[in-house]
Amino acid sequence: MEQNKIPQATAKRLPLYYRFLNNLQSQGKTRVSSKELSEAVKVDSATIRRDFSYFGALGKKGYGYNVEYLLGFFRKTLDQDELTEVALIGVGNLGTAFLKYNFMKNNNTKIVMAFDADEEKANTEMGGVPIYSIDDLEEKINGVKVAILTIPASEADGITDRLVRNGIGGILNFTPARITVPDHVRVHHIDLAVELQALVYFLKHYPLVEQ
Amino acid sequence: MEQNKIPQATAKRLPLYYRFLNNLQSQGKTRVSSKELSEAVKVDSATIRRDFSYFGALGKKGYGYNVEYLLGFFRKTLDQDELTEVALIGVGNLGTAFLKYNFMKNNNTKIVMAFDADEEKANTEMGGVPIYSIDDLEEKINGVKVAILTIPASEADGITDRLVRNGIGGILNFTPARITVPDHVRVHHIDLAVELQALVYFLKHYPLVEQ
DNA sequence: TTGAATATGTGAAACTAATCACGACATTTC
DNA sequence: GAAATGTCGTGATTAGTTTCACATATTCAA
Ligand SMILES: NC(=O)c1ccc[n+]([C@@H]2O[C@H](COP(=O)([O-])OP(=O)(O)OC[C@H]3O[C@@H](n4cnc5c(N)ncnc54)[C@H](O)[C@@H]3O)[C@@H](O)[C@H]2O)c1
Ligand SMILES: NC(=O)c1ccc[n+]([C@@H]2O[C@H](COP(=O)([O-])OP(=O)(O)OC[C@H]3O[C@@H](n4cnc5c(N)ncnc54)[C@H](O)[C@@H]3O)[C@@H](O)[C@H]2O)c1
């Protein structure tokens, strides 16, 4: 798949750059230096230059980067023109928050359907997104490649298997369960409790200077 | 601060190990090997052994680790006996989810107060946590060292400054804004939109074998 | 037109983390 | 109690990422 030499660490920063460049453009700025960008997104300027350089020479020495050009480049690279449909599984506390928000600010991902085991929630809608019964998963989910998991941990393995059998390629897992998937499925864990505990640990055990 | 040689990558995994060991104990298991642990938490077994070894020799060759002992050790190391009080700023979609959940499963962190600018929400409570007006921040927040930020991005800088002036040491920031803090304050960003976009990027651009 | 200022792109170095691979020792079996 | 088995702890290696530092190209002011 084209330039797969790009480090994962870099790939994770791309959406961040993209969003900030959008802000710049709507502020009417036409040029930006790696130093300015650095201050805004809190990433070292050398890292930014290195990140950009994986895609070729996007800037001009002595000048910086042209916002319009850079933005256009990233739009293509991040496939911002192509909408990725997402299914959300579990319309509880977290799921509800995501549905209401629905990542509106980004134009390339959209939650298009949700599922819940609770029959009271099934066949309603929220934030314009239809909520189906989890029993209808196989029937409805055709073609959706990305799922957000916000169900109880105990349900995670079972639902994951069903998702995988139905062609899901990527899962954003908010469950504390560490799910098992075949090699061709990618899982990103976001474990909010762990994040909070890790922050507390760092505060107590790490020297205060550096972040 | 004692053993600050511990790699950050290791520190981030500690809460994960801790949680899983708890599960094991409540299942009545008394011993566990790095291999078993590895399968459950999806971290290479050599990495687990290395992680543990930073704290000394916790296991026994040919046997594995004693669950009880290991758990006791981590309880102390992660200060699980000491409660860390947390303030939540912004009781909107996300904030509400966190309040209702309140990280009940962990015994060492607890949201003890929340703030919102909306006067309808102020002076009510949710999930047993009092919600105050943001105007009362300075008056109420005394002694709390960790804050969760779930306010609109445009408010992030202003509120951060107020938090820092009032002695906050760590911020878990869910806002897309990259906030600026003095060196002695630690910020962890959890940028959900970026996480979703990054997952989509990986799916489209990375070879399918490996996760 | 010139020269000072600026900011990129990138080799090289430094740092951080993951993984390999194996000696040492404990446990278990017979 | 000897042999086989299992598993840790870790030195060495490899991989991945960040940062330094500077030659180079461009801009800009005078
Ligand atoms: N809310 C938080 O702040 C928070 C924080 C950290 C982790 N988490 C984790 O996120 C997950 C969701 O948390 P929550 O607070 O939203 O939980 P919740 O109980 O509010 O919501 C879970 C939802 O999933 C639905 N559900 C249950 N089984 C299902 C199934 N088999 N198929 C489809 N839907 C099913 C339930 O009906 C419910 O609506 C949990 O695993 C939790 O541990 C949540
Ligand atoms: N909800 C999501 O799924 C989601 C996803 C990604 C990012 N985010 C980010 O998380 C943040 C919160 O999102 P949300 O969906 O909960 O937003 P929201 O609008 O539902 O909630 C924001 C809350 O903050 C309160 N608020 C506003 N200004 C305040 C101030 N100065 N002091 C205290 N409270 C104030 C509002 O009254 C509101 O209750 C936003 O920055 C958003 O971009 C949310």
PDB file of N, CA, C and O in Angstrom, chain A residues 50-94:
ATOM      1  N   ARG A  50      10.582  16.321   9.913  1.00  0.00           N
ATOM      2  CA  ARG A  50      10.839  14.922   9.556  1.00  0.00           C
ATOM      3  C   ARG A  50       9.549  14.243   9.083  1.00  0.00           C
ATOM      4  O   ARG A  50       9.538  13.546   8.068  1.00  0.00           O
ATOM      5  N   ASP A  51       8.483  14.452   9.818  1.00  0.00           N
ATOM      6  CA  ASP A  51       7.201  13.848   9.443  1.00  0.00           C
ATOM      7  C   ASP A  51       6.811  14.250   8.024  1.00  0.00           C
ATOM      8  O   ASP A  51       6.471  13.406   7.192  1.00  0.00           O
ATOM      9  N   PHE A  52       6.872  15.532   7.755  1.00  0.00           N
ATOM     10  CA  PHE A  52       6.486  16.031   6.428  1.00  0.00           C
ATOM     11  C   PHE A  52       7.397  15.475   5.354  1.00  0.00           C
ATOM     12  O   PHE A  52       6.964  15.198   4.231  1.00  0.00           O
ATOM     13  N   SER A  53       8.685  15.315   5.718  1.00  0.00           N
ATOM     14  CA  SER A  53       9.664  14.924   4.699  1.00  0.00           C
ATOM     15  C   SER A  53       9.410  13.510   4.177  1.00  0.00           C
ATOM     16  O   SER A  53       9.854  13.168   3.087  1.00  0.00           O
ATOM     17  N   TYR A  54       8.698  12.682   4.956  1.00  0.00           N
ATOM     18  CA  TYR A  54       8.378  11.345   4.449  1.00  0.00           C
ATOM     19  C   TYR A  54       7.516  11.423   3.192  1.00  0.00           C
ATOM     20  O   TYR A  54       7.457  10.501   2.401  1.00  0.00           O
ATOM     21  N   PHE A  55       6.862  12.546   3.026  1.00  0.00           N
ATOM     22  CA  PHE A  55       5.986  12.700   1.865  1.00  0.00           C
ATOM     23  C   PHE A  55       6.650  13.502   0.756  1.00  0.00           C
ATOM     24  O   PHE A  55       6.024  13.874  -0.222  1.00  0.00           O
ATOM     25  N   GLY A  56       7.937  13.784   0.924  1.00  0.00           N
ATOM     26  CA  GLY A  56       8.654  14.571  -0.068  1.00  0.00           C
ATOM     27  C   GLY A  56       8.904  15.970   0.449  1.00  0.00           C
ATOM     28  O   GLY A  56       8.681  16.269   1.620  1.00  0.00           O
ATOM     29  N   ALA A  57       9.394  16.831  -0.408  1.00  0.00           N
ATOM     30  CA  ALA A  57       9.723  18.193  -0.006  1.00  0.00           C
ATOM     31  C   ALA A  57       8.495  19.075  -0.164  1.00  0.00           C
ATOM     32  O   ALA A  57       8.171  19.537  -1.246  1.00  0.00           O
ATOM     33  N   LEU A  58       7.790  19.284   0.928  1.00  0.00           N
ATOM     34  CA  LEU A  58       6.528  20.022   0.868  1.00  0.00           C
ATOM     35  C   LEU A  58       6.721  21.506   1.149  1.00  0.00           C
ATOM     36  O   LEU A  58       5.832  22.307   0.886  1.00  0.00           O
ATOM     37  N   GLY A  59       7.866  21.846   1.696  1.00  0.00           N
ATOM     38  CA  GLY A  59       8.084  23.239   2.072  1.00  0.00           C
ATOM     39  C   GLY A  59       9.112  23.924   1.200  1.00  0.00           C
ATOM     40  O   GLY A  59       9.589  23.370   0.215  1.00  0.00           O
ATOM     41  N   LYS A  60       9.423  25.150   1.560  1.00  0.00           N
ATOM     42  CA  LYS A  60      10.414  25.930   0.827  1.00  0.00           C
ATOM     43  C   LYS A  60      11.398  26.486   1.838  1.00  0.00           C
ATOM     44  O   LYS A  60      10.995  27.094   2.830  1.00  0.00           O
ATOM     45  N   LYS A  61      12.682  26.307   1.578  1.00  0.00           N
ATOM     46  CA  LYS A  61      13.681  26.800   2.516  1.00  0.00           C
ATOM     47  C   LYS A  61      13.570  28.309   2.665  1.00  0.00           C
ATOM     48  O   LYS A  61      13.357  29.028   1.690  1.00  0.00           O
ATOM     49  N   GLY A  62      13.723  28.769   3.858  1.00  0.00           N
ATOM     50  CA  GLY A  62      13.670  30.207   4.116  1.00  0.00           C
ATOM     51  C   GLY A  62      12.273  30.788   4.150  1.00  0.00           C
ATOM     52  O   GLY A  62      12.078  31.943   4.504  1.00  0.00           O
ATOM     53  N   TYR A  63      11.279  29.957   3.817  1.00  0.00           N
ATOM     54  CA  TYR A  63       9.915  30.457   3.730  1.00  0.00           C
ATOM     55  C   TYR A  63       8.985  29.716   4.698  1.00  0.00           C
ATOM     56  O   TYR A  63       8.298  30.315   5.510  1.00  0.00           O
ATOM     57  N   GLY A  64       9.045  28.409   4.615  1.00  0.00           N
ATOM     58  CA  GLY A  64       8.139  27.600   5.422  1.00  0.00           C
ATOM     59  C   GLY A  64       7.234  26.791   4.521  1.00  0.00           C
ATOM     60  O   GLY A  64       7.640  26.355   3.454  1.00  0.00           O
ATOM     61  N   TYR A  65       6.002  26.609   4.959  1.00  0.00           N
ATOM     62  CA  TYR A  65       5.061  25.816   4.182  1.00  0.00           C
ATOM     63  C   TYR A  65       3.886  26.686   3.757  1.00  0.00           C
ATOM     64  O   TYR A  65       3.433  27.544   4.503  1.00  0.00           O
ATOM     65  N   ASN A  66       3.410  26.418   2.572  1.00  0.00           N
ATOM     66  CA  ASN A  66       2.223  27.092   2.089  1.00  0.00           C
ATOM     67  C   ASN A  66       1.005  26.337   2.620  1.00  0.00           C
ATOM     68  O   ASN A  66       0.834  25.145   2.366  1.00  0.00           O
ATOM     69  N   VAL A  67       0.187  27.044   3.377  1.00  0.00           N
ATOM     70  CA  VAL A  67      -0.927  26.395   4.075  1.00  0.00           C
ATOM     71  C   VAL A  67      -1.877  25.705   3.100  1.00  0.00           C
ATOM     72  O   VAL A  67      -2.216  24.522   3.261  1.00  0.00           O
ATOM     73  N   GLU A  68      -2.269  26.428   2.086  1.00  0.00           N
ATOM     74  CA  GLU A  68      -3.175  25.903   1.071  1.00  0.00           C
ATOM     75  C   GLU A  68      -2.648  24.603   0.462  1.00  0.00           C
ATOM     76  O   GLU A  68      -3.353  23.599   0.387  1.00  0.00           O
ATOM     77  N   TYR A  69      -1.368  24.663   0.058  1.00  0.00           N
ATOM     78  CA  TYR A  69      -0.767  23.515  -0.602  1.00  0.00           C
ATOM     79  C   TYR A  69      -0.682  22.313   0.333  1.00  0.00           C
ATOM     80  O   TYR A  69      -1.047  21.188  -0.015  1.00  0.00           O
ATOM     81  N   LEU A  70      -0.201  22.584   1.542  1.00  0.00           N
ATOM     82  CA  LEU A  70      -0.024  21.530   2.523  1.00  0.00           C
ATOM     83  C   LEU A  70      -1.361  20.872   2.843  1.00  0.00           C
ATOM     84  O   LEU A  70      -1.488  19.652   2.926  1.00  0.00           O
ATOM     85  N   LEU A  71      -2.358  21.715   3.002  1.00  0.00           N
ATOM     86  CA  LEU A  71      -3.686  21.234   3.338  1.00  0.00           C
ATOM     87  C   LEU A  71      -4.228  20.343   2.228  1.00  0.00           C
ATOM     88  O   LEU A  71      -4.775  19.262   2.477  1.00  0.00           O
ATOM     89  N   GLY A  72      -4.052  20.811   0.994  1.00  0.00           N
ATOM     90  CA  GLY A  72      -4.503  20.018  -0.141  1.00  0.00           C
ATOM     91  C   GLY A  72      -3.797  18.677  -0.159  1.00  0.00           C
ATOM     92  O   GLY A  72      -4.415  17.630  -0.393  1.00  0.00           O
ATOM     93  N   PHE A  73      -2.507  18.715   0.121  1.00  0.00           N
ATOM     94  CA  PHE A  73      -1.738  17.479   0.135  1.00  0.00           C
ATOM     95  C   PHE A  73      -2.253  16.500   1.185  1.00  0.00           C
ATOM     96  O   PHE A  73      -2.483  15.327   0.898  1.00  0.00           O
ATOM     97  N   PHE A  74      -2.455  16.999   2.377  1.00  0.00           N
ATOM     98  CA  PHE A  74      -2.932  16.122   3.450  1.00  0.00           C
ATOM     99  C   PHE A  74      -4.351  15.636   3.205  1.00  0.00           C
ATOM    100  O   PHE A  74      -4.722  14.540   3.592  1.00  0.00           O
ATOM    101  N   ARG A  75      -5.145  16.485   2.584  1.00  0.00           N
ATOM    102  CA  ARG A  75      -6.511  16.068   2.306  1.00  0.00           C
ATOM    103  C   ARG A  75      -6.495  14.795   1.457  1.00  0.00           C
ATOM    104  O   ARG A  75      -7.185  13.831   1.747  1.00  0.00           O
ATOM    105  N   LYS A  76      -5.624  14.819   0.463  1.00  0.00           N
ATOM    106  CA  LYS A  76      -5.511  13.635  -0.373  1.00  0.00           C
ATOM    107  C   LYS A  76      -4.917  12.462   0.401  1.00  0.00           C
ATOM    108  O   LYS A  76      -5.427  11.344   0.369  1.00  0.00           O
ATOM    109  N   THR A  77      -3.857  12.734   1.128  1.00  0.00           N
ATOM    110  CA  THR A  77      -3.153  11.665   1.835  1.00  0.00           C
ATOM    111  C   THR A  77      -4.033  11.011   2.888  1.00  0.00           C
ATOM    112  O   THR A  77      -3.997   9.805   3.095  1.00  0.00           O
ATOM    113  N   LEU A  78      -4.818  11.814   3.562  1.00  0.00           N
ATOM    114  CA  LEU A  78      -5.674  11.274   4.615  1.00  0.00           C
ATOM    115  C   LEU A  78      -7.054  10.871   4.078  1.00  0.00           C
ATOM    116  O   LEU A  78      -7.944  10.549   4.849  1.00  0.00           O
ATOM    117  N   ASP A  79      -7.183  10.881   2.778  1.00  0.00           N
ATOM    118  CA  ASP A  79      -8.452  10.492   2.157  1.00  0.00           C
ATOM    119  C   ASP A  79      -9.627  11.249   2.738  1.00  0.00           C
ATOM    120  O   ASP A  79     -10.657  10.671   3.080  1.00  0.00           O
ATOM    121  N   GLN A  80      -9.461  12.541   2.894  1.00  0.00           N
ATOM    122  CA  GLN A  80     -10.516  13.315   3.525  1.00  0.00           C
ATOM    123  C   GLN A  80     -11.743  13.460   2.639  1.00  0.00           C
ATOM    124  O   GLN A  80     -12.800  13.850   3.099  1.00  0.00           O
ATOM    125  N   ASP A  81     -11.549  13.145   1.370  1.00  0.00           N
ATOM    126  CA  ASP A  81     -12.697  13.300   0.481  1.00  0.00           C
ATOM    127  C   ASP A  81     -13.606  12.074   0.514  1.00  0.00           C
ATOM    128  O   ASP A  81     -14.741  12.111   0.072  1.00  0.00           O
ATOM    129  N   GLU A  82     -13.021  11.004   1.051  1.00  0.00           N
ATOM    130  CA  GLU A  82     -13.746   9.744   1.041  1.00  0.00           C
ATOM    131  C   GLU A  82     -14.332   9.517   2.428  1.00  0.00           C
ATOM    132  O   GLU A  82     -13.612   9.559   3.427  1.00  0.00           O
ATOM    133  N   LEU A  83     -15.602   9.285   2.527  1.00  0.00           N
ATOM    134  CA  LEU A  83     -16.234   9.092   3.830  1.00  0.00           C
ATOM    135  C   LEU A  83     -16.080   7.650   4.308  1.00  0.00           C
ATOM    136  O   LEU A  83     -16.363   6.711   3.563  1.00  0.00           O
ATOM    137  N   THR A  84     -15.614   7.494   5.534  1.00  0.00           N
ATOM    138  CA  THR A  84     -15.558   6.162   6.122  1.00  0.00           C
ATOM    139  C   THR A  84     -16.739   5.996   7.058  1.00  0.00           C
ATOM    140  O   THR A  84     -16.918   6.781   7.989  1.00  0.00           O
ATOM    141  N   GLU A  85     -17.526   4.966   6.796  1.00  0.00           N
ATOM    142  CA  GLU A  85     -18.698   4.727   7.629  1.00  0.00           C
ATOM    143  C   GLU A  85     -18.318   3.901   8.846  1.00  0.00           C
ATOM    144  O   GLU A  85     -17.517   2.971   8.750  1.00  0.00           O
ATOM    145  N   VAL A  86     -18.899   4.262   9.965  1.00  0.00           N
ATOM    146  CA  VAL A  86     -18.549   3.618  11.227  1.00  0.00           C
ATOM    147  C   VAL A  86     -19.820   3.121  11.905  1.00  0.00           C
ATOM    148  O   VAL A  86     -20.861   3.778  11.843  1.00  0.00           O
ATOM    149  N   ALA A  87     -19.736   1.951  12.532  1.00  0.00           N
ATOM    150  CA  ALA A  87     -20.857   1.439  13.337  1.00  0.00           C
ATOM    151  C   ALA A  87     -20.477   1.514  14.808  1.00  0.00           C
ATOM    152  O   ALA A  87     -19.336   1.230  15.175  1.00  0.00           O
ATOM    153  N   LEU A  88     -21.431   1.934  15.628  1.00  0.00           N
ATOM    154  CA  LEU A  88     -21.176   2.006  17.068  1.00  0.00           C
ATOM    155  C   LEU A  88     -21.954   0.901  17.779  1.00  0.00           C
ATOM    156  O   LEU A  88     -23.159   0.750  17.541  1.00  0.00           O
ATOM    157  N   ILE A  89     -21.265   0.131  18.616  1.00  0.00           N
ATOM    158  CA  ILE A  89     -21.938  -0.976  19.299  1.00  0.00           C
ATOM    159  C   ILE A  89     -22.022  -0.669  20.793  1.00  0.00           C
ATOM    160  O   ILE A  89     -21.003  -0.589  21.474  1.00  0.00           O
ATOM    161  N   GLY A  90     -23.224  -0.479  21.282  1.00  0.00           N
ATOM    162  CA  GLY A  90     -23.423  -0.202  22.707  1.00  0.00           C
ATOM    163  C   GLY A  90     -23.757   1.253  22.981  1.00  0.00           C
ATOM    164  O   GLY A  90     -22.869   2.084  23.126  1.00  0.00           O
ATOM    165  N   VAL A  91     -25.041   1.551  23.048  1.00  0.00           N
ATOM    166  CA  VAL A  91     -25.465   2.935  23.242  1.00  0.00           C
ATOM    167  C   VAL A  91     -25.731   3.180  24.734  1.00  0.00           C
ATOM    168  O   VAL A  91     -26.858   3.387  25.166  1.00  0.00           O
ATOM    169  N   GLY A  92     -24.653   3.131  25.519  1.00  0.00           N
ATOM    170  CA  GLY A  92     -24.764   3.423  26.949  1.00  0.00           C
ATOM    171  C   GLY A  92     -24.244   4.829  27.226  1.00  0.00           C
ATOM    172  O   GLY A  92     -24.466   5.739  26.434  1.00  0.00           O
ATOM    173  N   ASN A  93     -23.540   4.985  28.341  1.00  0.00           N
ATOM    174  CA  ASN A  93     -23.014   6.304  28.686  1.00  0.00           C
ATOM    175  C   ASN A  93     -22.088   6.842  27.606  1.00  0.00           C
ATOM    176  O   ASN A  93     -22.290   7.924  27.054  1.00  0.00           O
ATOM    177  N   LEU A  94     -21.063   6.054  27.320  1.00  0.00           N
ATOM    178  CA  LEU A  94     -20.063   6.500  26.350  1.00  0.00           C
ATOM    179  C   LEU A  94     -20.629   6.539  24.938  1.00  0.00           C
ATOM    180  O   LEU A  94     -20.444   7.513  24.209  1.00  0.00           O
TER     181      LEU A  94
END
